[in-house]
Tab-separated table of C-alpha atoms in Angstrom:
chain	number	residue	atom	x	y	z
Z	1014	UNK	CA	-58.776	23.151	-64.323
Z	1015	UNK	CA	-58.293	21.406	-61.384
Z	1016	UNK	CA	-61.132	21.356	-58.643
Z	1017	UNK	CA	-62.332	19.806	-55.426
Z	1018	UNK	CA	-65.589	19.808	-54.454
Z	1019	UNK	CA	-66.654	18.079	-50.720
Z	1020	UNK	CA	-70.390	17.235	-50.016
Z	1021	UNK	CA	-72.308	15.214	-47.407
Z	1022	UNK	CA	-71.959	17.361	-44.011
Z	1023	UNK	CA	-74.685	17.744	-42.234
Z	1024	UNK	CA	-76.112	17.652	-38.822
Z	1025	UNK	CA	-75.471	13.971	-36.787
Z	1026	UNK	CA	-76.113	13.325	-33.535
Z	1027	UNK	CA	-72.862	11.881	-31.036
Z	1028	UNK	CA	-72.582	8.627	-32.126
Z	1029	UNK	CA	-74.056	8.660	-34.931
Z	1030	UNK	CA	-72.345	8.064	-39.148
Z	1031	UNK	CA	-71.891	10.313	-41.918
Z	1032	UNK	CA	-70.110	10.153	-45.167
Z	1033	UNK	CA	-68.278	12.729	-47.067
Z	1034	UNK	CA	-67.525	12.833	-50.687
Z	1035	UNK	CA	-64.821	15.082	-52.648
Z	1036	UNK	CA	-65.256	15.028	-56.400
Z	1037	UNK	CA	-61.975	15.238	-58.480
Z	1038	UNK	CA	-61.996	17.155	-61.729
Z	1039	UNK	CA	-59.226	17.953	-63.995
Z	1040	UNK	CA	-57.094	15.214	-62.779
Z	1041	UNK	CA	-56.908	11.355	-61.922
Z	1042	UNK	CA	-56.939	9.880	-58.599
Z	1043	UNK	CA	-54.464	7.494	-59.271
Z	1044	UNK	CA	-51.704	9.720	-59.725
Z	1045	UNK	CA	-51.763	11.681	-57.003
Z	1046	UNK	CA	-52.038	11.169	-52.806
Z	1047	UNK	CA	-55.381	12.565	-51.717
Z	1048	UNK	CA	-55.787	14.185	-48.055
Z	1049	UNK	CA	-58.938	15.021	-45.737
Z	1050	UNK	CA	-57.685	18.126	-43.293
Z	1051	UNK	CA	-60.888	19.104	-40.645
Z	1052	UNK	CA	-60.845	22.549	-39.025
Z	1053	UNK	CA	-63.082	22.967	-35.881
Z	1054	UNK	CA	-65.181	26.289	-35.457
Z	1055	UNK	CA	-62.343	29.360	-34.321
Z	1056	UNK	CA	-59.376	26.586	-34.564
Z	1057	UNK	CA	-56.382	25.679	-36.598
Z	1058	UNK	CA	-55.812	23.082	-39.127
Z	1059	UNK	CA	-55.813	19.605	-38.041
Z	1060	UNK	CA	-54.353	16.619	-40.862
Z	1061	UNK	CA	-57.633	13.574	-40.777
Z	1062	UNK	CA	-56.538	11.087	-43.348
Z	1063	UNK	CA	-54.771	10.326	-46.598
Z	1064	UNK	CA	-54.803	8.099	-49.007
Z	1065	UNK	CA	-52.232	7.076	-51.670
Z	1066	UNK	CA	-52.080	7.199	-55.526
Z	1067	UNK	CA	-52.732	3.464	-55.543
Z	1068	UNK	CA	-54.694	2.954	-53.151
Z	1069	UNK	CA	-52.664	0.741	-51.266
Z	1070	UNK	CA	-51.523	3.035	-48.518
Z	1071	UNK	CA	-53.921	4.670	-46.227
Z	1072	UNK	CA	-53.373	6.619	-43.492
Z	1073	UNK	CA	-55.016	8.284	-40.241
Z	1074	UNK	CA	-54.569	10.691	-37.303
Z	1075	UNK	CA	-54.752	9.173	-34.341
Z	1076	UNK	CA	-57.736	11.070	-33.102
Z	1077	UNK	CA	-59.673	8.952	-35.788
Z	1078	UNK	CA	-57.930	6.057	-36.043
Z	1079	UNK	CA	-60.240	3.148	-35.693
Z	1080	UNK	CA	-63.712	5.733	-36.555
Z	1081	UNK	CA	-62.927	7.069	-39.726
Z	1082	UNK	CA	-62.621	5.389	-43.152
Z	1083	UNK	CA	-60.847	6.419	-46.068
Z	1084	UNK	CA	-61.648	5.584	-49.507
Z	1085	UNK	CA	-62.027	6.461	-53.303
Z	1086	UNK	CA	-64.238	5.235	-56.263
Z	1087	UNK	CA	-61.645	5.706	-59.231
Z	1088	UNK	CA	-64.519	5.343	-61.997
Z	1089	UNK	CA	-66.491	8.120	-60.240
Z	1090	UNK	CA	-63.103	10.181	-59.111
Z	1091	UNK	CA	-64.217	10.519	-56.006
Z	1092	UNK	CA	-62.940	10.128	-52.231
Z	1093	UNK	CA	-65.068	9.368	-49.465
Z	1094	UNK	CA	-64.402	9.893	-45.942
Z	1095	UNK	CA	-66.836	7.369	-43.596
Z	1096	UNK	CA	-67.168	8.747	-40.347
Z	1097	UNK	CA	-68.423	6.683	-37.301
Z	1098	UNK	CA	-69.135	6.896	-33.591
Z	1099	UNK	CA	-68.954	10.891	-34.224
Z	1100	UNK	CA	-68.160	12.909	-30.842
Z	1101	UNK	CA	-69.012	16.247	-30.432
Z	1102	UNK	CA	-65.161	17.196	-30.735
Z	1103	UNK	CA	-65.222	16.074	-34.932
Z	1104	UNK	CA	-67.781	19.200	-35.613
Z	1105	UNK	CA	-65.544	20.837	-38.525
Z	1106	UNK	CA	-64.984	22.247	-41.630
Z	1107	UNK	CA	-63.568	18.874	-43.618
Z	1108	UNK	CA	-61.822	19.606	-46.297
Z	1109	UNK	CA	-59.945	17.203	-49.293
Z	1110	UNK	CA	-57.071	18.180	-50.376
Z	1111	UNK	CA	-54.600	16.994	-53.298
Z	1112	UNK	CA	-50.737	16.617	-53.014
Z	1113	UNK	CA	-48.222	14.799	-55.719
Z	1114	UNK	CA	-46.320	12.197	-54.166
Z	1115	UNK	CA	-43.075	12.538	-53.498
Z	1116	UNK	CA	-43.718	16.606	-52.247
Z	1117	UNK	CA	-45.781	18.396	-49.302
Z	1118	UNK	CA	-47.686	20.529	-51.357
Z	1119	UNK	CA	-51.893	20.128	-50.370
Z	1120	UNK	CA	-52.981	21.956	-53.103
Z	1121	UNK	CA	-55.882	22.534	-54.135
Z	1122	UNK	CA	-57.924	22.373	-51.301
Z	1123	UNK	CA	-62.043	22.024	-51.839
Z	1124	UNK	CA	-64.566	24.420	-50.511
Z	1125	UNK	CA	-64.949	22.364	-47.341
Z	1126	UNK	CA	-67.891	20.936	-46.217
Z	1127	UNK	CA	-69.137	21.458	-42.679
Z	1128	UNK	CA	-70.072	18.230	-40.324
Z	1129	UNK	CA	-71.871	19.351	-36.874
Z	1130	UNK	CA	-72.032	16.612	-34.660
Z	1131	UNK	CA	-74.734	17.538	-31.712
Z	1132	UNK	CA	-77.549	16.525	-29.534
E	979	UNK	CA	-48.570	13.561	-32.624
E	980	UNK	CA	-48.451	17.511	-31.113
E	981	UNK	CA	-49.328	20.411	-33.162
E	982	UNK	CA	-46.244	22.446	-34.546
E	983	UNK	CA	-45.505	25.650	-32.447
E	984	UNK	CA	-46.100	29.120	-34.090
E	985	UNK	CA	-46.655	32.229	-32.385
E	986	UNK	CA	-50.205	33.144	-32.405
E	987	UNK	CA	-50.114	36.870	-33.597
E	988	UNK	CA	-47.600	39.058	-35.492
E	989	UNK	CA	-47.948	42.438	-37.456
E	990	UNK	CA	-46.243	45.094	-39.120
E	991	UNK	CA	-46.727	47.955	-41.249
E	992	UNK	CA	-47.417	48.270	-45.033
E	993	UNK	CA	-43.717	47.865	-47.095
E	994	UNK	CA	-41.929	45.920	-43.919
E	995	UNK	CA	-40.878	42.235	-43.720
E	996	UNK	CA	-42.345	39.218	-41.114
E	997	UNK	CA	-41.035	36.698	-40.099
E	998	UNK	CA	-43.157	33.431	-38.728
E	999	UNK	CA	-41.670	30.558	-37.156
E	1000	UNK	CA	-42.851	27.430	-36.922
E	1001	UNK	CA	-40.787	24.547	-34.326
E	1002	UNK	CA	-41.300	20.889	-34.088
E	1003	UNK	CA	-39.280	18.249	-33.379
E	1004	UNK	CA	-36.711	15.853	-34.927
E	1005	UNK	CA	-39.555	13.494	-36.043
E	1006	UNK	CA	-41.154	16.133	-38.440
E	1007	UNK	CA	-39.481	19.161	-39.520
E	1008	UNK	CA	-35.928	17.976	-38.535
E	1009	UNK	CA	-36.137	14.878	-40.554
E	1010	UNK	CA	-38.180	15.894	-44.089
E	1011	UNK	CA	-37.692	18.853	-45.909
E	1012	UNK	CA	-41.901	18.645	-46.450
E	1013	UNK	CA	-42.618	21.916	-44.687
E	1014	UNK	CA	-45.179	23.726	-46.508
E	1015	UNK	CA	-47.511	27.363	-45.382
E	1016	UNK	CA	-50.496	27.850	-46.293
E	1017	UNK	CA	-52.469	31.097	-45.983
E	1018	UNK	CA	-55.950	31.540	-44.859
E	1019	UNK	CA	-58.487	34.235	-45.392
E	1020	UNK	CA	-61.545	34.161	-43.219
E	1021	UNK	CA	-64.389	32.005	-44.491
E	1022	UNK	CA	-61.995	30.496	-47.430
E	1023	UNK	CA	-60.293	27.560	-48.034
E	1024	UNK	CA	-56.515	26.976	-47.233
E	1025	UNK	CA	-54.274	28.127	-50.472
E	1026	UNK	CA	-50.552	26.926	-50.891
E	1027	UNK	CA	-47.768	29.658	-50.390
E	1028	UNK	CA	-44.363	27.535	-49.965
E	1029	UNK	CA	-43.760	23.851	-50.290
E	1030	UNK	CA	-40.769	21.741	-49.895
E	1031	UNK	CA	-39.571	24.286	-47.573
E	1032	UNK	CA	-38.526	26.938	-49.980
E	1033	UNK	CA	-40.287	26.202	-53.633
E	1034	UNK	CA	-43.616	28.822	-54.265
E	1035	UNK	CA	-45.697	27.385	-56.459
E	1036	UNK	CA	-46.860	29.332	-59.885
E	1037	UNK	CA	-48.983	32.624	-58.657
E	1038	UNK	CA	-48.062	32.914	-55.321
E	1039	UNK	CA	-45.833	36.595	-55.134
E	1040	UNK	CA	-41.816	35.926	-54.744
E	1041	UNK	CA	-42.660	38.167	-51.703
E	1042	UNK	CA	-43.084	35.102	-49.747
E	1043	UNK	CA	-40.303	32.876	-49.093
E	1044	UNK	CA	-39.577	29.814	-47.257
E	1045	UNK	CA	-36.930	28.055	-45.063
E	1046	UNK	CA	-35.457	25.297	-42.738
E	1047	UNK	CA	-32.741	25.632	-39.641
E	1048	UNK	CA	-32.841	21.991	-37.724
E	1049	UNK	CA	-36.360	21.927	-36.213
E	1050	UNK	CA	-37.500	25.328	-37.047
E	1051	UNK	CA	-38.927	26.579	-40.323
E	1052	UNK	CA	-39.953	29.889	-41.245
E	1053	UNK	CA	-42.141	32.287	-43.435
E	1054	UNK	CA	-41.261	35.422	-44.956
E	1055	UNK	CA	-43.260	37.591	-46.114
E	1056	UNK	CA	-41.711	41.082	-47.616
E	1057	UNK	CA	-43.153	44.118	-48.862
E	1058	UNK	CA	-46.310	43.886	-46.399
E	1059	UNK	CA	-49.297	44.597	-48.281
E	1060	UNK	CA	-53.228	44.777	-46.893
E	1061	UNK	CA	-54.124	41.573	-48.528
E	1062	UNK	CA	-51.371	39.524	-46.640
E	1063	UNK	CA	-53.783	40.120	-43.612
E	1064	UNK	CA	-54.320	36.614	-43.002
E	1065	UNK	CA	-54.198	33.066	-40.748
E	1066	UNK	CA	-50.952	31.271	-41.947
E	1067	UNK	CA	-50.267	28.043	-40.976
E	1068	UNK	CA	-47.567	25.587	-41.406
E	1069	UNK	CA	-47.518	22.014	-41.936
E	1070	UNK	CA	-44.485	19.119	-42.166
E	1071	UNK	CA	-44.604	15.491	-42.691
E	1072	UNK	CA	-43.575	13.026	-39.405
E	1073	UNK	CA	-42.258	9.805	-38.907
E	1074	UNK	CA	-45.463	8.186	-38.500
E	1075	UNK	CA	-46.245	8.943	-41.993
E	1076	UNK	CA	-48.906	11.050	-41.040
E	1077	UNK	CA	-48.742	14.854	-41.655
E	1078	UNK	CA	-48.767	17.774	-38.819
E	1079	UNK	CA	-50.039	21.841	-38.807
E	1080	UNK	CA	-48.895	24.802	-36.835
E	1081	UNK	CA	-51.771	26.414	-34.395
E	1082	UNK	CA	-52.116	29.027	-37.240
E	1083	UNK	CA	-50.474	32.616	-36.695
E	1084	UNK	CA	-52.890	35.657	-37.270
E	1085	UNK	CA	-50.807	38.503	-39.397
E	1086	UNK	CA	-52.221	42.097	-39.150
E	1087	UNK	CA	-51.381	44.486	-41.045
E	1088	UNK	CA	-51.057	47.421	-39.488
């Protein structure tokens, strides 16, 4: 079965750091593109980062460009999100997601994991 | 990169048909045939209703359809039942190679 699960939210003050990890079971990283999607408290959907099968190609939103770091640890199938300089505006739900290359399916998503970022 | 347009509410009654639209531009949904939906029930996770603009994946009821006119997509959902009662959002890759949502439509069932 394949399943998602995020950890490392917490509590961070504004400018503060926090990592996030998504553990990947029933499948391997390398064959498929693997997304972080954030939803603030009461708002929609908002796309954070992806990374490819490979590794090679990474991508961001521009609202995190330069902040946030994508990356993966294939011998613990994991994907980390590293998130600096936190503003208020990142508190969300962040979830991972999984999509086959090639095809806009995110599915499955994780549980989510939920990053407040306050004074 | 600007949020896809959807309408914020629609409803109907138990055994009707819905329609949600979602617009962007010729950068996202006009150029890629990656529209997907995904429906979400309060305090859950996103789950996958139509990808590639029309395919459902296994599980999801062939009450829900998908498709694509120029910069619009759209969600169907037919045979209204009390569990449909959801957010539903869309979502279609861009030019920038990044990946855009709709503002999320709230269906009620009525």
């Amino acid at each position: 079965e394949v399943q998602l699960v995020e950890s490392g939210g917490g509590l961070v003050q504004p400018g503060g750091s926090l990592r996030l990890s998504c553990a990947a079971s029933g499948f391997t990283l390398t064959d498929y593109v693997m997304s972080w999607v954030r939803q603030a408290p009461g708002k929609g959907l908002e796309w954070v980062s992806g990374i490819s099968g490979g590794g090679g190609d990474i991508f961001y939103a521009d609202s995190v460009k330069g902040r946030f770091t994508i990356s993966r640890d294939i011998s613990k199938n994991t994907v980390y999100l590293q998130m600096s300089s936190l503003r208020v505006e990142d508190t969300a739900i962040y979830y991972c997601a999984k999509r086959s290359g090639g095809s806009g399916n995110f599915d499955p998503w994780g549980q989510g994991t939920l990053v407040t970022v306050s004074s | 990169q600007s949020a896809l347009t959807q309408p914020a509410s629609v409803s109907g009654s138990p055994g009707q048909s819905i329609t949600i639209s979602c617009t962007g531009t010729s950068s996202d949904i006009g150029a890629y045939n990656y529209v997907s939906w995904y429906q979400q029930h309060p305090g859950k996770a996103p789950k996958l209703m139509i990808y590639d603009v029309s395919n459902r994946p296994s599980g999801v009821s062939n009450r829900f359809s998908g498709s694509k006119s120029g910069n619009t997509a759209s969600l169907t959902i037919s045979g209204l039942q009390a569990e449909d009662e959801a957010d539903y959002y869309c979502n279609s890759y861009t030019s920038s190679s990044t990946w855009v949502f709709g503002g999320g439509t709230k269906l009620t069932v009525l």
